[in-house]
Every structure is written in structure tokens, then in C-alpha cells.
């Protein structure tokens, strides 16, 4: 076989292989893989570059709050999750002083209220106000190590969990909320304690919290492991 | 040698745009399907007549919400990059002069073409150079709408980090409506556009291989010498 023909053939095979790869490269059922996964990384860099730790989401007025029935509440358990007896939040990982905090203890910490627009990955938006403690305040109390780059949140909702970049977690509008719209947090919205933030999509805000861990490495999450974007900033 | 009717950069970016726009529209409709309402929760927009109607699956790409979002945010970059190549070329090459709408040259011609297309006038005004006035008007409109598509998309993607942009467009839910309306406009344009191409198949050769020696061009051999370009 002449070398030009061999070149031609191998070139053709290579192109066919690349074409086949190209077909695999965009698979909506495996969004973290191939070209879509590559672009998720590009988009994470873009979002991190845009993220400004000091930029606050506009605080809204009470009149802009959605009616209670217009603020949906999602869970993954079949029944409304029930807090285990003697519930307390654990703060651990790369911290100088691991903490265990009851609701009463959390309520004694400096309280903050934030009323911002909530953005769901599905495309809807709604508004509520949230009372709680800044996560940055807990990080300060626990003495977070400089090696910590990520924060993982665990819940008692059938193993629902998520993990975040440290910068978004320490944003002043990222709080652990025990109140909503001026009342104690209702069970369907994640009582006794939930994560709430102005800078992430709804599925990143873990409800029914049990544990906050400061980690050196990124982990995943309930929806993230199934294919939803990990960074998910807004 | 006369200038090519459709330079290769315009041909390439035009067909790439078709591919990217199909991907963007298909994945975008799959994202819309996850919440097929416009307006914030509890305050649906009254004017939107398709509240609650999911786009048909056959028009969507990505399979499910997470897949479609990954498609959408991956190809958005390619769509924008392609549009930038086209836009920079359009102005750097001077091609904009014979392609973009100029009221003085095109307004009367566009009106005449519209009347002809609506069967209200027998005679079609001859094209002025490359396009007739109505073509220039619609193409320029499409090119003006495209940035709005991208800006409203960014406003929804980053309503907090780009909160000024989002506010400028009237808020997150308004940006979502604008995004869908521009898409509807482009879809409408594309339908009319393809009908016109079918009625004037010669233009397809122009947009594909760059040359076009149809009677229209023979009638106006000096098409590159437009009034603005005359020395
Ligand atoms: C099957 C789909 C399409 C076909 C067959 C098609 C075909 C063509 C043809 C033949 C021309 C040249 C017209 C002429 O020389 O008189 C043209 C120009 C143009 N098309 Fe399309 N097109 C399609 C889709 C689209 C889409 C989706 C868009 C954008 C939304 C678009 C935007 C344009 C623009 C802006 C021009 C003018 C380009 C310039 O002069 O720089 N087309 N198209």
C-alpha cells in the first residue's frame, strides 16, 4: 500500500474517531463529561471571576415578599423530615474549635435578616425574608483553618447534601436561617435550621441542616452528583 | 475581479450561527419546560398566553433540565464568539455599507418591496446593490436583536453579580420574558427568511459557495459601487 494511501486511510480513521468522540462529547445524560463538562469548568472560572465577595444582592422591601403559598418548598424524603431528638448543629472539619450548637444557642449569636430574590434552577423566582446567623460568623467562632477551601452541608432529609466554594459560603448574605418572614422557620422550609443565600441557586441551600464541614477539597451534592452544575452561583 | 457576493467569513459565520442558534433554542426550550410560566411566582404576566404550556419535546435538546442547562451554557460561548467574528468582520471590512439598513438609500425601496410581497403592487423595486431595502431592514433588525438575547441571558444567569444589568432590563423575570420574546422574533424571522430563500434559490448558492451569477446581478454588475462608496 502506498504511503499516501496509508496516510489517507489513517487520516480518515482518525477523523471518524474524532467524529464519534464529538458525538459522545455532548451527552445531556452525562453533563459533567465530555465537552459539556469541559465547558462547566470554563463557566465555573467565569463565575468565580465575576464573583465579588463584597457585592450584595439588592435587599427588597417587605411589600415585595411573595405570598406564603407562592414560595414552594421542596424536599427529597417522602414525608416531611423530622428533626432527630436533641438536634444540634455540628460545625467541624478544618477548624480550631469544633462546635455543637442548639437552636437556642444559635439564636443567641448575632442575628441578621436578609430579604432577597430567590432564584430556582427551574427558572422561577420568589421573595422571602430570612432570619439567622451569618455563616461567616460561625466560621469565625470555629476558627476556620487557612487550608479550608470548601464547605460541605449535610441534612436529615434522606441524605440531601451539597458543597460550596468557601468564598460564597462566607458571603455576608449567606446565613443559617431559623426564621422566615418574621416567624420561626416552618418544617416544610427546613426547620429547625437551613442554609439560605443570595448568591446561589436554590438547590445549593441545604435545608434540615445537621452538619457544616470546612474541607480542603471539593465534594459533591445530591443534585450535583446527578448532573446539575456544581458551582451554581447567581 | 468583482468582490465576492458573500465573502467566506460571512458564509461560514452564517451557517455556524444556524447550528448554534438551533442548539441554543432547543436547550433553551428544555429549560423553559421546567417552569413554563413567565412572571414571578404568584404574579404571572397576564399578557403571556402560553402560561403553563410546555414546549413540545421534539423541539428540545438536552433531555432534562441539567442536561439542557449544560448544553445552553456551553454553546452560548460559541454562539457569542461566532457573532463577534461576524460583527468585527462586518465593520472592519466595510461590508456593513452594503448590508446594513440606511434610511436614505433603503427606506423607499423597503416599502415598495413590502407592498410587492403583500401582493399590493405588481412591480418589485430592483435591489440596490447586494440586497433590497426590506432585506437590509430585517437583517439589521436581527443583528440588533441578537445582543439583547445575550444581555437578557446574562441578566438571568447572574442576577446578583450583574445586578445592574438585570435591573436595567426590568429585573430577573422581565429578562426571562425578553429572552423568550427575542427568540420568538428570531424564529419568526427564520420562517420568513427560509420562505424567501425557497422563492429565490439563487441566493442560497451565494450564501453557500459565494458566487451568484443570476439575472439580478447581471442587471446590476457594478453592485459594489454604492452611492456611499463612490469616490
Ligand atoms: C435554514 C435556515 C437558513 C437558511 C436556508 C438561510 C439562508 C440565507 C441566505 C441564502 C442568505 C443570503 C440572502 C441573499 O443573499 O439575498 C442569508 C442571509 C442572512 N441570514 Fe440566513 N438562513 C437561515 C437561517 C438564518 C438564521 C437562523 C439567522 C439568524 C437568526 C439568519 C440570519 C441571516 C442574516 C443576518 C443574513 C444577512 C447576512 C449578511 O448580509 O451579512 N439566517 N440567509
Coordinates of C-alpha atoms and ligand atoms in Angstrom, one line a residue:
Chain A
X1 CA 0.0 0.0 0.0
X2 CA 1.4 3.4 -1.0
X3 CA 2.3 5.7 1.9
X4 CA -0.1 8.4 0.7
X5 CA -2.9 6.0 0.6
X6 CA -2.0 4.7 4.1
X7 CA -1.8 8.3 5.3
X8 CA -5.2 8.9 3.7
X9 CA -6.7 5.9 5.4
X10 CA -5.3 6.6 8.8
X11 CA -6.3 10.2 8.5
X12 CA -9.8 9.1 7.6
X13 CA -9.9 6.7 10.5
X14 CA -8.7 9.4 12.8
X15 CA -11.4 11.8 11.6
X16 CA -14.0 9.1 12.0
X17 CA -12.8 8.5 15.5
X18 CA -12.9 12.2 16.3
X19 CA -16.4 12.5 14.9
X20 CA -17.5 9.6 17.1
X21 CA -15.9 11.3 20.1
X22 CA -17.6 14.5 19.1
X23 CA -20.9 12.7 19.2
X24 CA -20.2 11.4 22.7
X25 CA -18.8 14.7 23.8
X26 CA -22.2 16.4 24.3
X27 CA -24.4 14.0 26.2
X28 CA -27.2 15.6 28.2
X29 CA -27.4 12.5 30.3
X30 CA -23.8 12.9 31.4
X31 CA -23.5 16.6 31.6
X32 CA -20.2 16.5 33.7
X33 CA -18.4 14.6 30.9
X34 CA -17.0 15.5 27.5
X35 CA -17.4 18.9 26.0
X36 CA -20.3 19.8 28.3
X37 CA -18.1 19.0 31.3
X38 CA -15.2 21.0 30.0
X39 CA -17.5 24.0 29.5
X40 CA -18.8 23.6 33.0
X41 CA -15.3 24.2 34.2
X42 CA -14.9 27.2 31.9
X43 CA -18.2 28.5 33.3
X44 CA -17.1 27.9 36.9
X45 CA -14.0 30.0 36.2
X46 CA -16.2 32.7 34.6
X47 CA -18.5 32.7 37.6
X48 CA -15.6 32.8 40.1
X49 CA -14.1 35.7 38.2
X50 CA -17.4 37.6 38.3
X51 CA -18.0 36.8 42.0
X52 CA -17.2 39.8 44.2
X53 CA -17.3 38.8 47.9
X54 CA -18.4 42.4 48.8
X55 CA -21.2 42.7 46.3
X56 CA -24.6 42.4 47.9
X57 CA -27.8 41.3 46.3
X58 CA -30.4 44.1 46.4
X59 CA -32.3 43.9 49.7
X60 CA -36.0 44.1 49.0
X61 CA -38.9 45.7 50.8
X62 CA -41.5 43.8 52.8
X63 CA -44.1 44.6 50.2
X64 CA -42.1 42.5 47.7
X65 CA -42.4 39.3 49.7
X66 CA -44.2 36.5 47.9
X67 CA -47.4 35.2 49.5
X68 CA -46.6 32.1 51.6
X69 CA -48.3 29.7 49.1
X70 CA -46.2 31.2 46.3
X71 CA -42.9 30.2 47.9
X72 CA -42.5 26.5 47.1
X73 CA -40.8 24.1 49.4
X74 CA -39.0 21.1 48.0
X75 CA -37.7 18.0 49.8
X76 CA -36.5 14.6 48.7
X77 CA -37.9 12.5 51.6
X78 CA -41.4 11.2 51.0
X79 CA -42.6 12.6 54.3
X80 CA -41.7 15.9 55.9
X81 CA -38.3 15.2 57.6
X82 CA -38.5 15.2 61.4
X83 CA -35.5 16.6 63.4
X84 CA -33.8 13.8 65.4
X85 CA -34.3 14.2 69.2
X86 CA -31.8 16.5 70.8
X87 CA -31.0 18.1 67.4
X88 CA -27.9 20.3 67.3
X89 CA -25.8 21.6 64.5
X90 CA -22.2 20.3 64.2
X91 CA -19.5 22.6 62.8
X92 CA -16.3 20.6 62.1
X93 CA -13.6 19.9 59.6
X94 CA -10.6 22.2 59.3
X95 CA -11.5 24.3 62.4
X96 CA -9.6 25.1 65.5
X97 CA -12.7 24.7 67.7
X98 CA -15.4 22.3 66.5
X99 CA -18.8 23.5 67.6
X100 CA -22.1 21.9 68.6
X101 CA -25.0 24.4 68.7
X102 CA -28.6 24.0 69.7
X103 CA -31.2 26.3 68.2
X104 CA -31.3 28.3 71.5
X105 CA -27.5 28.8 71.2
X106 CA -27.8 29.8 67.6
X107 CA -30.4 32.4 68.5
X108 CA -28.1 33.9 71.0
X109 CA -25.5 34.6 68.3
X110 CA -25.5 38.0 66.4
X111 CA -28.7 37.8 64.2
X112 CA -29.1 39.1 60.7
X113 CA -32.1 39.4 58.3
X114 CA -31.9 39.2 54.6
X115 CA -34.7 39.7 52.1
X116 CA -33.5 39.0 48.6
X117 CA -34.9 37.4 45.4
X118 CA -34.7 33.6 45.4
X119 CA -33.6 32.0 42.1
X120 CA -34.6 28.4 41.4
X121 CA -32.7 26.4 38.8
X122 CA -36.1 25.7 37.2
X123 CA -36.5 29.3 36.3
X124 CA -38.9 30.7 38.9
X125 CA -38.2 33.5 41.4
X126 CA -39.8 34.5 44.6
X127 CA -39.1 36.6 47.7
X128 CA -39.0 35.8 51.4
X129 CA -37.1 37.3 54.3
X130 CA -34.8 35.1 56.4
X131 CA -33.5 35.4 60.0
X132 CA -30.4 33.7 61.2
X133 CA -26.7 33.8 61.7
X134 CA -24.1 34.6 59.1
X135 CA -22.1 31.5 58.2
X136 CA -19.1 33.8 58.3
X137 CA -19.9 34.4 62.0
X138 CA -19.8 30.6 62.7
X139 CA -16.6 30.3 60.7
X140 CA -15.0 33.0 62.9
X141 CA -16.3 31.3 66.1
X142 CA -14.9 27.9 65.0
X143 CA -11.6 29.3 63.8
X144 CA -11.5 28.1 60.2
X145 CA -8.1 26.9 59.1
X146 CA -6.5 28.6 56.1
X147 CA -6.3 25.3 54.2
X148 CA -10.1 25.1 54.1
X149 CA -11.4 25.9 50.5
X150 CA -14.8 24.3 50.5
X151 CA -17.7 23.8 52.8
X152 CA -20.0 20.8 52.9
X153 CA -23.5 20.9 54.2
X154 CA -25.4 17.7 55.4
X155 CA -29.0 17.3 56.4
X156 CA -31.5 14.9 57.9
X157 CA -33.6 15.0 54.6
X158 CA -32.8 11.4 53.4
X159 CA -29.1 12.3 52.8
X160 CA -29.7 15.5 50.9
X161 CA -26.4 17.4 50.9
X162 CA -24.3 19.9 49.0
X163 CA -20.9 21.6 49.0
X164 CA -19.8 25.1 48.2
X165 CA -16.8 27.2 47.5
X166 CA -15.6 28.9 50.6
X167 CA -16.0 32.5 49.2
X168 CA -19.7 32.1 48.5
X169 CA -20.2 30.4 51.9
X170 CA -18.6 33.4 53.7
X171 CA -20.6 36.0 51.7
X172 CA -22.5 38.3 54.1
X173 CA -25.8 37.2 52.7
X174 CA -25.1 33.6 53.3
X175 CA -26.8 32.6 56.5
X176 CA -28.0 29.7 58.6
X177 CA -31.7 30.6 58.9
X178 CA -34.0 29.7 61.8
X179 CA -36.7 32.2 60.8
X180 CA -38.7 33.1 57.7
X181 CA -40.9 36.1 57.0
X182 CA -40.7 37.2 60.7
X183 CA -41.8 33.8 62.1
X184 CA -40.0 30.7 63.2
X185 CA -38.9 28.6 60.2
X186 CA -41.7 26.2 59.2
X187 CA -41.0 22.5 58.8
X188 CA -41.5 22.5 55.1
X189 CA -38.9 25.2 54.7
X190 CA -36.3 23.3 56.5
X191 CA -36.8 23.6 60.3
X192 CA -35.0 23.8 62.6
X193 CA -32.2 25.2 60.5
X194 CA -31.5 25.7 56.9
X195 CA -28.9 27.3 54.7
X196 CA -30.0 30.4 52.8
X197 CA -28.0 32.6 50.4
X198 CA -28.4 35.4 47.9
X199 CA -25.5 34.1 45.8
X200 CA -26.5 30.5 44.9
X201 CA -29.4 28.7 43.1
X202 CA -32.0 27.2 45.4
X203 CA -30.7 23.6 45.3
X204 CA -27.4 24.6 46.9
X205 CA -29.3 25.8 50.0
X206 CA -29.5 22.7 52.1
X207 CA -32.5 22.5 54.5
X208 CA -32.8 20.4 57.7
X209 CA -29.1 21.0 58.4
X210 CA -27.2 18.7 60.7
X211 CA -23.6 19.4 59.9
X212 CA -21.3 22.1 58.3
X213 CA -17.8 20.9 57.5
X214 CA -14.9 23.1 56.3
X215 CA -12.8 21.0 53.9
X216 CA -9.6 21.3 51.8
X217 CA -11.2 19.5 48.8
X218 CA -14.4 19.8 46.9
X219 CA -17.0 17.1 47.4
X220 CA -20.3 16.9 45.5
X221 CA -24.0 17.0 46.4
X222 CA -27.3 15.3 45.9
X223 CA -28.3 17.1 42.7
X224 CA -24.7 17.9 41.6
X225 CA -23.8 14.2 41.6
X226 CA -26.8 13.5 39.3
X227 CA -25.6 16.1 36.7
X228 CA -26.6 19.5 38.0
X229 CA -23.9 22.2 37.9
X230 CA -21.7 22.3 41.0
X231 CA -20.9 26.0 41.3
X232 CA -24.4 27.3 40.5
X233 CA -23.9 30.9 41.5
X234 CA -26.3 33.7 40.6
Chain B
X1 CA -12.3 40.6 -10.3
X2 CA -15.6 41.8 -8.6
X3 CA -15.8 41.4 -4.9
X4 CA -17.4 38.0 -3.9
X5 CA -21.1 38.4 -3.3
X6 CA -20.8 36.6 0.1
X7 CA -17.3 36.6 1.4
X8 CA -16.3 33.3 3.1
X9 CA -16.3 34.7 6.6
X10 CA -19.9 35.8 6.2
X11 CA -20.9 32.4 4.8
X12 CA -19.1 30.5 7.5
X13 CA -20.4 32.5 10.4
X14 CA -23.9 32.5 8.9
X15 CA -24.1 28.7 8.8
X16 CA -22.3 28.3 12.1
X17 CA -24.9 30.7 13.5
X18 CA -27.7 28.4 12.3
X19 CA -26.2 25.4 14.1
X20 CA -25.5 27.3 17.3
X21 CA -28.9 29.0 17.3
X22 CA -30.7 25.7 16.9
X23 CA -28.7 24.3 19.9
X24 CA -29.5 27.4 21.9
X25 CA -33.2 27.4 21.1
X26 CA -33.6 23.7 21.7
X27 CA -31.8 23.7 25.0
X28 CA -33.4 26.9 26.0
X29 CA -36.9 25.5 25.4
X30 CA -36.0 22.5 27.5
X31 CA -35.0 24.8 30.3
X32 CA -38.3 26.7 29.9
X33 CA -40.2 23.4 30.1
X34 CA -39.0 23.1 33.8
X35 CA -41.2 26.1 34.6
X36 CA -43.2 27.1 31.6
X37 CA -44.6 30.3 33.2
X38 CA -43.5 33.9 32.8
X39 CA -43.5 36.4 35.7
X40 CA -42.5 35.8 39.3
X41 CA -44.3 33.2 41.4
X42 CA -47.8 34.3 42.2
X43 CA -47.6 37.3 39.8
X44 CA -47.7 35.6 36.4
X45 CA -47.6 38.0 33.5
X46 CA -51.2 38.4 32.2
X47 CA -50.1 39.1 28.6
X48 CA -48.3 35.8 28.2
X49 CA -50.9 33.5 26.6
X50 CA -48.8 30.3 26.8
X51 CA -48.7 30.1 30.7
X52 CA -48.2 26.6 31.7
X53 CA -47.7 25.2 28.2
X54 CA -44.6 23.1 27.9
X55 CA -42.7 23.4 24.6
X56 CA -43.1 20.1 22.7
X57 CA -40.3 17.6 23.5
X58 CA -39.5 17.3 19.8
X59 CA -38.2 20.9 19.8
X60 CA -35.9 20.5 22.7
X61 CA -32.3 19.5 23.2
X62 CA -30.6 18.1 26.4
X63 CA -33.2 15.6 27.6
X64 CA -33.7 17.0 31.1
X65 CA -33.1 20.3 32.9
X66 CA -29.5 19.7 34.0
X67 CA -28.5 18.4 30.5
X68 CA -30.2 21.3 28.8
X69 CA -28.5 23.8 31.0
X70 CA -25.1 22.4 30.3
X71 CA -25.8 22.5 26.6
X72 CA -27.1 26.0 26.8
X73 CA -24.2 27.5 28.9
X74 CA -21.6 25.6 26.8
X75 CA -22.9 26.7 23.4
X76 CA -23.6 30.2 24.5
X77 CA -19.9 30.9 24.3
X78 CA -19.6 29.5 20.8
X79 CA -22.7 31.5 19.7
X80 CA -21.2 34.7 21.1
X81 CA -17.7 34.0 19.7
X82 CA -19.2 33.4 16.2
X83 CA -21.3 36.5 16.4
X84 CA -18.2 38.6 17.4
X85 CA -16.2 37.3 14.5
X86 CA -19.0 38.2 12.2
X87 CA -19.5 41.6 13.8
X88 CA -15.9 42.6 13.8
X89 CA -15.5 41.5 10.1
X90 CA -18.7 43.3 9.1
X91 CA -17.3 46.6 10.3
X92 CA -13.6 46.1 9.7
X93 CA -14.1 45.1 6.1
X94 CA -16.6 47.8 5.3
X95 CA -19.1 45.2 4.3
X96 CA -21.6 46.9 6.6
X97 CA -22.1 49.6 4.0
X98 CA -23.8 47.3 1.5
X99 CA -25.5 45.2 4.2
X100 CA -26.9 47.4 6.9
X101 CA -30.0 49.5 6.5
X102 CA -29.6 53.1 5.6
X103 CA -32.8 55.1 5.6
X104 CA -31.8 57.4 2.8
X105 CA -30.9 54.5 0.5
X106 CA -33.3 51.8 1.6
X107 CA -36.5 53.2 3.2
X108 CA -38.4 53.8 0.0
X109 CA -37.2 50.6 -1.5
X110 CA -38.1 48.6 1.6
X111 CA -41.7 50.0 1.5
X112 CA -42.0 49.1 -2.2
X113 CA -40.7 45.6 -1.6
X114 CA -43.1 45.1 1.3
X115 CA -46.1 46.2 -0.9
X116 CA -44.9 43.9 -3.6
X117 CA -44.5 40.9 -1.3
X118 CA -48.0 41.6 0.1
X119 CA -49.3 41.5 -3.5
X120 CA -50.4 45.1 -3.3
X121 CA -48.0 46.2 -6.0
X122 CA -47.1 44.4 -9.2
X123 CA -43.6 45.7 -9.7
X124 CA -40.8 44.8 -7.2
X125 CA -38.3 47.6 -6.8
X126 CA -34.9 46.3 -8.0
X127 CA -32.4 45.5 -5.3
X128 CA -29.9 48.3 -4.6
X129 CA -26.6 46.5 -4.9
X130 CA -26.5 43.4 -2.8
X131 CA -29.9 43.4 -1.1
X132 CA -33.2 45.2 -1.5
X133 CA -34.3 47.6 1.2
X134 CA -36.6 45.2 3.0
X135 CA -33.8 42.6 3.3
X136 CA -31.5 45.3 4.8
X137 CA -34.1 46.3 7.2
X138 CA -34.8 42.8 8.5
X139 CA -31.2 41.7 8.6
X140 CA -30.3 44.8 10.5
X141 CA -33.2 44.2 12.9
X142 CA -32.0 40.7 13.5
X143 CA -28.4 41.9 14.2
X144 CA -29.8 44.5 16.6
X145 CA -31.9 41.9 18.5
X146 CA -29.0 39.4 19.0
X147 CA -27.2 41.5 21.7
X148 CA -30.5 41.8 23.6
X149 CA -30.7 38.0 23.5
X150 CA -27.2 37.7 25.0
X151 CA -27.7 40.5 27.5
X152 CA -31.0 39.2 28.8
X153 CA -29.4 35.7 29.1
X154 CA -26.6 37.1 31.2
X155 CA -29.0 39.0 33.3
X156 CA -30.8 35.8 34.2
X157 CA -27.6 33.8 34.6
X158 CA -26.0 36.3 37.1
X159 CA -28.9 38.4 38.5
X160 CA -26.7 39.2 41.6
X161 CA -23.2 39.6 40.2
X162 CA -24.6 41.6 37.2
X163 CA -27.4 43.1 39.2
X164 CA -27.2 46.5 37.3
X165 CA -27.7 44.8 34.0
X166 CA -30.6 42.8 35.5
X167 CA -32.2 45.9 36.9
X168 CA -31.7 47.8 33.6
X169 CA -33.8 45.1 31.9
X170 CA -36.5 45.4 34.5
X171 CA -35.5 42.5 36.8
X172 CA -34.9 38.8 36.6
X173 CA -38.4 37.8 35.4
X174 CA -38.6 40.6 32.9
X175 CA -35.2 39.5 31.5
X176 CA -36.6 36.0 31.2
X177 CA -39.6 37.3 29.2
X178 CA -37.3 39.4 27.0
X179 CA -35.1 36.4 26.3
X180 CA -38.1 34.4 25.1
X181 CA -39.6 37.2 23.1
X182 CA -36.4 37.8 21.2
X183 CA -36.2 34.1 20.5
X184 CA -39.8 34.2 19.2
X185 CA -38.9 37.1 17.0
X186 CA -35.9 35.3 15.6
X187 CA -37.9 32.2 15.0
X188 CA -40.5 34.2 13.1
X189 CA -37.7 35.9 11.1
X190 CA -36.2 32.5 10.2
X191 CA -39.5 31.2 8.9
X192 CA -40.0 34.2 6.6
X193 CA -36.3 34.1 5.7
X194 CA -36.4 30.4 4.6
X195 CA -39.6 31.0 2.6
X196 CA -37.8 33.9 0.8
X197 CA -34.8 31.7 0.1
X198 CA -37.0 29.0 -1.3
X199 CA -38.6 31.6 -3.5
X200 CA -35.2 33.0 -4.6
X201 CA -33.0 29.9 -4.6
X202 CA -30.2 31.7 -6.3
X203 CA -29.4 33.5 -3.0
X204 CA -28.7 30.1 -1.5
X205 CA -25.8 29.5 -3.9
X206 CA -24.5 32.9 -2.9
X207 CA -24.6 32.1 0.8
X208 CA -23.1 28.7 0.3
X209 CA -20.4 29.0 -2.4
X210 CA -20.1 32.8 -2.5
X211 CA -20.9 33.2 -6.2
X212 CA -24.2 34.2 -7.8
X213 CA -24.5 35.0 -11.4
X214 CA -28.2 35.3 -11.6
X215 CA -30.0 37.9 -13.8
X216 CA -30.4 40.2 -10.8
X217 CA -26.7 40.6 -10.6
X218 CA -26.2 40.8 -14.3
X219 CA -28.6 43.6 -14.3
X220 CA -26.5 45.4 -11.8
X221 CA -23.0 44.4 -12.5
X222 CA -21.5 47.2 -10.5
X223 CA -23.2 46.2 -7.3
X224 CA -20.2 47.1 -5.2
X225 CA -20.4 50.8 -6.3
X226 CA -23.0 52.0 -3.9
X227 CA -23.5 55.7 -3.5
X228 CA -21.7 55.9 -0.2
X229 CA -18.7 54.1 -1.6
X230 CA -18.3 56.3 -4.7
X231 CA -15.1 58.2 -4.5
Ligands
LIG1 C1 -32.4 27.0 7.2 C2 -32.1 28.2 7.7 C3 -31.5 29.3 6.9 C4 -31.2 29.5 5.5 C5 -31.6 28.5 4.4 C6 -30.6 30.8 5.3 C7 -30.2 31.3 4.1 C8 -29.7 32.6 3.9 C9 -29.4 33.1 2.6 C10 -29.5 32.3 1.3 C11 -28.9 34.4 2.8 C12 -28.4 35.3 1.7 C13 -29.6 36.1 1.2 C14 -29.2 36.9 0.0 O1 -28.1 36.7 -0.5 O2 -30.1 37.5 -0.6 C15 -29.0 34.7 4.2 C16 -28.6 35.8 4.8 C17 -28.7 36.1 6.2 N1 -29.3 35.2 7.1 FE1 -29.9 33.4 6.8 N2 -30.5 31.4 6.5 C18 -31.0 30.6 7.5 C19 -31.1 30.8 8.9 C20 -30.8 32.0 9.5 C21 -30.9 32.3 10.9 C22 -31.4 31.3 11.9 C23 -30.5 33.6 11.1 C24 -30.4 34.4 12.3 C25 -31.3 34.4 13.2 C26 -30.1 34.1 9.8 C27 -29.6 35.4 9.6 C28 -29.2 35.9 8.4 C29 -28.7 37.2 8.2 C30 -28.4 38.3 9.3 C31 -28.4 37.4 6.8 C32 -27.7 38.6 6.2 C33 -26.2 38.3 6.3 C34 -25.3 39.5 5.9 O3 -25.7 40.1 4.9 O4 -24.3 39.8 6.5 N3 -30.3 33.1 8.8 N4 -29.5 33.5 4.9

